[in-house]
Amino acid sequence: MLEAPAIAALTILVLALFVGVEVISKVPPLLHTPLMSGSNAISGITIVGAILAAGAEHAALAKWLGFAAIVFAMINVVGGFLVTNRMLAMFKPKDRKAD
Amino acid sequence: MTTTLIQLAYLIAAVLFILGLRNLSSPKTASLGNAMAAVGMLIAIVATLLYQEVVDYGMVIAGILVGSVIGLVAARRVAMTDMPQMVALLNGFGGAASTLVAGAEVIGRISTDQPPTGVVPIAVVLSVLIGGITLTGSLVAFAKLQELMTGSPIQYPGQQFINAAIALGTLALCVLLVMSPLDVGLLAAVAGAALLLGVLLVIPIGGADMPVVIALLNSYSGLAACATGFVLDNSALVISGSLVGASGLILTKIMCDAMNRSLGNVLFGAFGAQTEQAVVGGEDQGTATAYTPLDAAVIFSNAQSVVVVPGYGMAVAQAQHAVRELTDSLAESGIEVNFAIHPVAGRMPGHMNVLLAEADVPYDRLIEMDEINPQFPETDVVLVLGANDVVNPAAREDESSPIYGMPVLEVDKATHVFVIKRSMNPGFAGIQNPLFFKDNTMMIFGDAKKVVIELNDAIKNY
């Protein structure tokens, strides 16, 4: 019923979900916001598909949709990682005044 | 050969994403983790540019530049208090990108007359559908958080019925599109229906339930990328998308558990809709007593341990820096000060932690609910700052309360409780709070920031 590549992709999906649950369950509530913005930047991986759509030789409309997708995905990637970095830089362990 | 190398590069990127997320489990390694994930993304982007199918670099580079500049400016400019909106918007853009990529794939296949086979038609439908819902759902969440529209649930007669009818209609369109995957009209119809559904699903959800909505949309943005991975048969998208999907789902579950409500109840319960009309359990509570910051200063100065409970009101009043100054003064007098953080305080997961970190409060002072609850009986003074439902004792004591069973911060067990609030109006959930009427509770009415500054001055002069 399903072709081999689809089975392979489905296998990867299920295994990655398990890895995701394992890894993310360990993130403390303290860091839930950076987790969201950081993981959101990772979901910008759609940039890969967007580059293929905009860069390939095919219908002009498909290329323009790809271009728009690149812009959105890149805002996601750059905005997501930078804002996460900004937030994480604020988390400090010790009271500096007390030291 | 090149294709093999590109696939290996994607594998390295995926490993870096997983390691990056793992490093987010501690604030000490979190920055490193974020950097690792960013390097993974760079590797994936560069590898993709090497595909021989990519021939038109002008458009690609232009798109990357435009997106990067917008992302850079947005990330630099956004205020920490606006972070819930920012996260909502970024989720939406992720969904938009997935929808557009799936659309481009279909149109590209039409131009070369290559009908998709196997699971691809289903994957196209899923990525257009989930991506579209994510986009407009996030935009509505953004508008609510930015106060461009009301934060209260928007309801109209027959809403559930209309939504169900539209959902069924969308499902029918989806089935048709799977059967004739190269029909552009159907593709546009599914995309339009998804955009409409995104709006309809989020408008009936109240402001206090935003942490769940944002976590769920976060998950959707990942699942949309995952579906796009099936469209393109690209394992990088499948792995990364499912990591993000899993992350969002876990956060969603944590937020729902912290409110003792099911996801269905949050999404369709229109919690807080009755705010304007009936206040639940509002009668025969006795009277709440109003005090001034000067009264409070006396009690604070004689305390040995103080716990501050921040809520959305602190974010609205931008009081986090004033709070930091107050707690500094208290600490200088040898008083132990901690912060009690409820998982759903604020408008997104971790909201209070980010605001207090911005104000330079060290993170080891930010204590989670389960850890701090046993400490309240030994606490001299609790300062509730713009929090309401998360400190409501009715959740423990009153079985008729709509929030009965929700885990709350047990602040009423402390010797003295000060509640800073603008007025006696109930919180977003529209539920009266018996805490305000307890003998050991003292109300101080006013803007959170103003009151905290006055309190700090009073303590310094005491």
Coordinates of C-alpha atoms in Angstrom, one line a residue, chain B residues 60-376:
Chain B
V60 CA 16.8 32.6 -3.4
I61 CA 19.4 35.0 -2.2
A62 CA 16.9 37.9 -2.4
G63 CA 14.4 36.0 -0.3
I64 CA 17.0 35.0 2.3
L65 CA 18.2 38.6 2.6
V66 CA 14.7 40.1 2.9
G67 CA 13.7 37.5 5.5
S68 CA 16.9 37.8 7.5
V69 CA 16.7 41.6 7.7
I70 CA 13.1 41.5 8.9
G71 CA 13.9 38.7 11.4
L72 CA 17.0 40.6 12.7
V73 CA 15.2 43.9 13.2
A74 CA 12.2 42.2 14.8
A75 CA 14.4 40.2 17.2
R76 CA 16.4 43.3 18.2
R77 CA 13.5 45.7 18.6
V78 CA 10.9 43.6 20.4
A79 CA 10.4 44.4 24.1
M80 CA 10.5 41.5 26.5
T81 CA 6.9 42.4 27.6
D82 CA 5.8 41.8 24.0
M83 CA 7.4 38.3 23.8
P84 CA 4.1 36.4 23.7
Q85 CA 3.0 38.4 20.6
M86 CA 6.4 37.8 19.0
V87 CA 6.3 34.1 19.6
A88 CA 2.7 33.9 18.2
L89 CA 3.8 35.8 15.1
L90 CA 6.8 33.6 14.5
N91 CA 4.6 30.5 14.8
G92 CA 2.3 31.9 12.2
F93 CA 5.1 32.6 9.8
G94 CA 6.4 29.0 10.1
G95 CA 2.9 27.8 9.2
A96 CA 2.7 30.2 6.2
A97 CA 6.1 29.0 4.9
S98 CA 4.9 25.3 5.0
T99 CA 1.6 26.1 3.2
L100 CA 3.4 28.1 0.5
V101 CA 6.0 25.4 -0.1
A102 CA 3.3 22.7 -0.5
G103 CA 1.4 25.1 -2.9
A104 CA 4.6 25.7 -4.9
E105 CA 5.2 22.0 -5.2
V106 CA 1.7 21.4 -6.6
I107 CA 2.0 24.2 -9.1
G108 CA 5.5 23.1 -10.1
R109 CA 4.1 19.6 -10.7
I110 CA 1.3 21.0 -12.9
S111 CA 3.8 22.9 -15.1
T112 CA 5.9 19.7 -15.6
D113 CA 2.8 17.5 -15.7
Q114 CA 4.0 15.1 -12.9
P115 CA 1.0 14.1 -10.8
P116 CA 2.1 13.2 -7.2
T117 CA 1.9 9.6 -6.1
G118 CA 1.7 7.6 -2.9
V119 CA 1.4 9.6 0.3
V120 CA 2.3 12.9 -1.4
P121 CA -1.3 14.1 -2.1
I122 CA -2.2 13.5 1.6
A123 CA 0.9 15.2 2.8
V124 CA 0.1 18.2 0.5
V125 CA -3.4 18.5 2.0
L126 CA -2.1 18.2 5.6
S127 CA 0.6 20.8 5.1
V128 CA -1.7 23.3 3.5
L129 CA -4.4 22.7 6.1
I130 CA -2.2 22.8 9.2
G131 CA 0.0 25.6 7.9
G132 CA -3.1 27.7 7.0
I133 CA -4.7 27.2 10.4
T134 CA -1.4 28.0 12.1
L135 CA -1.0 31.2 10.2
T136 CA -4.4 32.8 10.9
G137 CA -4.7 31.3 14.3
S138 CA -1.4 32.9 15.3
L139 CA -2.4 36.2 13.7
V140 CA -5.6 36.2 15.9
A141 CA -3.6 35.3 19.0
F142 CA -1.2 38.1 18.1
A143 CA -4.1 40.6 17.7
K144 CA -5.5 39.5 21.1
L145 CA -2.1 39.8 22.9
Q146 CA -1.3 43.1 21.2
E147 CA -4.8 44.3 22.2
L148 CA -5.8 45.1 18.6
M149 CA -8.9 43.1 19.5
T150 CA -10.7 42.1 22.7
G151 CA -8.9 39.5 24.8
S152 CA -12.3 38.1 25.9
P153 CA -13.8 35.1 24.1
I154 CA -15.8 36.1 21.0
Q155 CA -19.0 34.1 20.8
Y156 CA -22.1 34.2 18.7
P157 CA -25.3 32.0 18.5
G158 CA -24.7 28.6 16.9
Q159 CA -20.9 29.0 17.0
Q160 CA -20.1 25.4 17.7
F161 CA -22.5 24.3 15.0
I162 CA -21.2 26.7 12.4
N163 CA -17.6 25.7 13.2
A164 CA -18.4 22.0 13.0
A165 CA -20.1 22.6 9.6
I166 CA -17.1 24.5 8.3
A167 CA -14.8 21.8 9.6
L168 CA -16.8 19.1 7.9
G169 CA -16.9 21.1 4.6
T170 CA -13.1 21.6 4.9
L171 CA -12.7 17.8 5.4
A172 CA -14.7 17.2 2.2
L173 CA -12.6 19.6 0.2
C174 CA -9.5 17.9 1.6
V175 CA -10.7 14.5 0.4
L176 CA -11.5 15.9 -3.1
L177 CA -8.0 17.4 -3.3
V178 CA -6.4 14.1 -2.4
M179 CA -8.3 12.5 -5.2
S180 CA -7.4 15.1 -7.8
P181 CA -4.1 16.6 -6.4
L182 CA -3.4 18.8 -9.4
D183 CA -6.6 20.9 -9.2
V184 CA -5.5 24.4 -8.4
G185 CA -9.0 25.6 -7.6
L186 CA -9.4 22.9 -5.0
L187 CA -6.0 23.7 -3.6
A188 CA -7.0 27.3 -3.2
A189 CA -10.3 26.3 -1.6
V190 CA -8.5 24.1 1.0
A191 CA -6.1 26.9 1.7
G192 CA -8.9 29.4 2.1
A193 CA -10.9 27.1 4.4
A194 CA -7.8 26.5 6.5
L195 CA -7.3 30.2 6.9
L196 CA -10.9 30.7 7.9
L197 CA -10.7 27.8 10.4
G198 CA -7.7 29.3 12.0
V199 CA -9.6 32.5 12.8
L200 CA -12.7 30.7 14.0
L201 CA -10.9 28.3 16.3
V202 CA -9.0 31.0 18.1
I203 CA -11.5 33.9 18.5
P204 CA -13.6 32.0 21.1
I205 CA -10.6 31.4 23.4
G206 CA -10.0 33.9 26.3
G207 CA -6.8 35.7 27.1
A208 CA -6.1 33.6 30.2
D209 CA -6.0 30.5 28.0
M210 CA -3.4 32.0 25.7
P211 CA -0.5 29.9 27.1
V212 CA -2.3 26.8 25.8
V213 CA -3.1 28.3 22.4
I214 CA 0.5 29.5 21.8
A215 CA 2.0 26.1 22.8
L216 CA -0.5 24.4 20.5
L217 CA 0.2 26.7 17.6
N218 CA 3.9 26.1 18.2
S219 CA 3.2 22.4 17.8
Y220 CA 1.2 23.0 14.6
S221 CA 4.1 25.0 13.0
G222 CA 6.3 21.9 13.6
L223 CA 3.7 19.4 12.3
A224 CA 3.2 21.6 9.2
A225 CA 6.9 21.5 8.5
C226 CA 6.8 17.7 9.0
A227 CA 4.0 17.3 6.5
T228 CA 5.9 19.4 4.0
G229 CA 8.8 16.9 4.6
F230 CA 6.6 14.1 3.3
V231 CA 5.6 16.3 0.3
L232 CA 9.3 16.8 -0.7
D233 CA 10.5 13.4 0.6
N234 CA 13.0 15.3 2.7
S235 CA 14.1 13.7 6.0
A236 CA 15.5 17.0 7.4
L237 CA 12.0 18.5 7.4
V238 CA 10.4 15.3 8.8
I239 CA 12.9 15.1 11.7
S240 CA 12.9 18.8 12.7
G241 CA 9.2 19.2 12.2
S242 CA 8.4 16.3 14.5
L243 CA 10.8 17.5 17.1
V244 CA 9.0 20.9 17.2
G245 CA 5.6 19.1 17.0
A246 CA 6.5 17.0 20.0
S247 CA 7.9 20.0 21.9
G248 CA 4.7 22.0 21.4
L249 CA 2.5 19.1 22.3
I250 CA 4.4 18.5 25.6
L251 CA 4.1 22.2 26.5
T252 CA 0.3 22.1 25.6
K253 CA -0.1 19.2 28.0
I254 CA 1.8 20.9 30.8
M255 CA -0.3 24.0 30.4
C256 CA -3.6 22.0 30.4
D257 CA -2.5 20.0 33.4
A258 CA -1.6 23.2 35.2
M259 CA -5.2 24.4 34.8
N260 CA -6.7 20.9 35.4
R261 CA -8.6 21.2 32.1
S262 CA -8.7 19.1 29.0
L263 CA -7.5 20.5 25.7
G264 CA -11.0 20.2 24.4
N265 CA -12.3 22.3 27.2
V266 CA -9.7 25.0 26.6
L267 CA -10.3 25.1 22.9
F268 CA -14.1 25.0 22.9
G269 CA -15.1 26.0 26.5
A270 CA -15.0 29.8 25.9
F271 CA -13.6 30.1 29.5
G272 CA -14.1 33.6 30.9
A273 CA -17.0 34.5 28.6
Q274 CA -19.2 35.3 31.6
T275 CA -16.8 38.0 32.9
E276 CA -19.2 40.9 32.3
Q277 CA -22.3 39.2 33.7
A278 CA -22.4 36.8 36.5
V279 CA -19.5 36.5 38.9
V280 CA -19.4 33.0 40.1
G281 CA -19.5 32.6 43.9
G282 CA -19.4 36.3 44.6
E283 CA -21.9 36.5 47.5
D284 CA -21.5 36.4 51.2
Q285 CA -17.7 36.6 51.1
G286 CA -17.5 39.3 53.7
T287 CA -15.6 42.5 53.0
A288 CA -12.1 42.9 51.7
T289 CA -10.0 45.5 53.5
A290 CA -8.0 48.1 51.7
Y291 CA -4.6 49.1 53.0
T292 CA -1.9 51.6 51.9
P293 CA 1.7 50.9 51.0
L294 CA 2.7 52.6 54.3
D295 CA 0.7 50.0 56.3
A296 CA 2.4 47.3 54.2
A297 CA 5.9 48.7 54.9
V298 CA 5.5 48.1 58.6
I299 CA 4.8 44.4 58.1
F300 CA 7.4 43.9 55.4
S301 CA 10.1 45.4 57.6
N302 CA 9.3 43.0 60.3
A303 CA 9.3 39.9 58.0
Q304 CA 12.1 37.4 57.7
S305 CA 10.8 35.7 54.5
V306 CA 8.9 37.2 51.6
V307 CA 7.5 35.4 48.5
V308 CA 6.4 37.4 45.5
V309 CA 3.8 35.9 43.2
P310 CA 3.8 37.6 39.8
G311 CA 1.0 37.3 37.3
Y312 CA -0.1 38.9 34.0
G313 CA -0.8 42.2 35.9
M314 CA 2.9 42.6 36.5
A315 CA 3.5 42.3 32.7
V316 CA 0.7 44.7 31.9
A317 CA 2.1 47.3 34.4
Q318 CA 5.7 46.6 33.3
A319 CA 6.4 46.4 37.0
Q320 CA 9.2 43.8 36.8
H321 CA 12.1 46.4 37.3
A322 CA 10.3 48.1 40.2
V323 CA 9.8 44.6 41.7
R324 CA 13.5 43.9 41.4
E325 CA 14.3 47.1 43.2
L326 CA 11.8 46.3 46.0
T327 CA 13.3 42.8 46.5
D328 CA 16.8 44.3 46.5
S329 CA 15.8 46.6 49.3
L330 CA 14.3 43.7 51.2
A331 CA 17.4 41.6 50.6
E332 CA 19.6 44.3 51.9
S333 CA 17.7 44.3 55.2
G334 CA 18.4 40.6 55.4
I335 CA 15.0 39.4 54.4
E336 CA 14.9 36.2 52.3
V337 CA 13.0 36.9 49.1
N338 CA 11.8 34.3 46.5
F339 CA 9.4 34.3 43.6
A340 CA 6.7 31.7 43.2
I341 CA 6.0 30.9 39.5
H342 CA 2.8 29.2 38.5
P343 CA 3.1 27.3 35.1
V344 CA 0.2 29.3 33.5
A345 CA 1.0 32.7 35.0
G346 CA 1.0 35.2 32.1
R347 CA 0.2 34.7 28.5
M348 CA 2.6 32.1 27.4
P349 CA 4.6 29.2 28.9
G350 CA 7.5 30.7 30.9
H351 CA 6.3 34.3 30.6
M352 CA 7.1 35.4 34.2
N353 CA 10.5 33.8 34.1
V354 CA 11.5 35.8 31.0
L355 CA 10.2 39.1 32.5
L356 CA 12.0 38.6 35.8
A357 CA 15.2 37.5 34.1
E358 CA 15.0 40.8 32.1
A359 CA 14.9 42.7 35.4
D360 CA 18.0 40.9 36.5
V361 CA 16.3 38.6 39.1
P362 CA 18.6 35.6 39.3
Y363 CA 16.9 32.4 38.2
D364 CA 17.6 30.5 41.4
R365 CA 15.1 32.8 43.1
L366 CA 12.3 31.7 40.7
I367 CA 10.7 28.7 42.4
E368 CA 8.3 26.4 40.7
M369 CA 4.8 25.7 42.3
D370 CA 5.4 22.2 43.6
E371 CA 8.6 23.2 45.3
I372 CA 7.4 26.4 46.9
N373 CA 3.9 25.3 48.0
P374 CA 5.1 23.4 51.1
Q375 CA 7.1 26.6 52.1
F376 CA 4.1 28.9 52.4

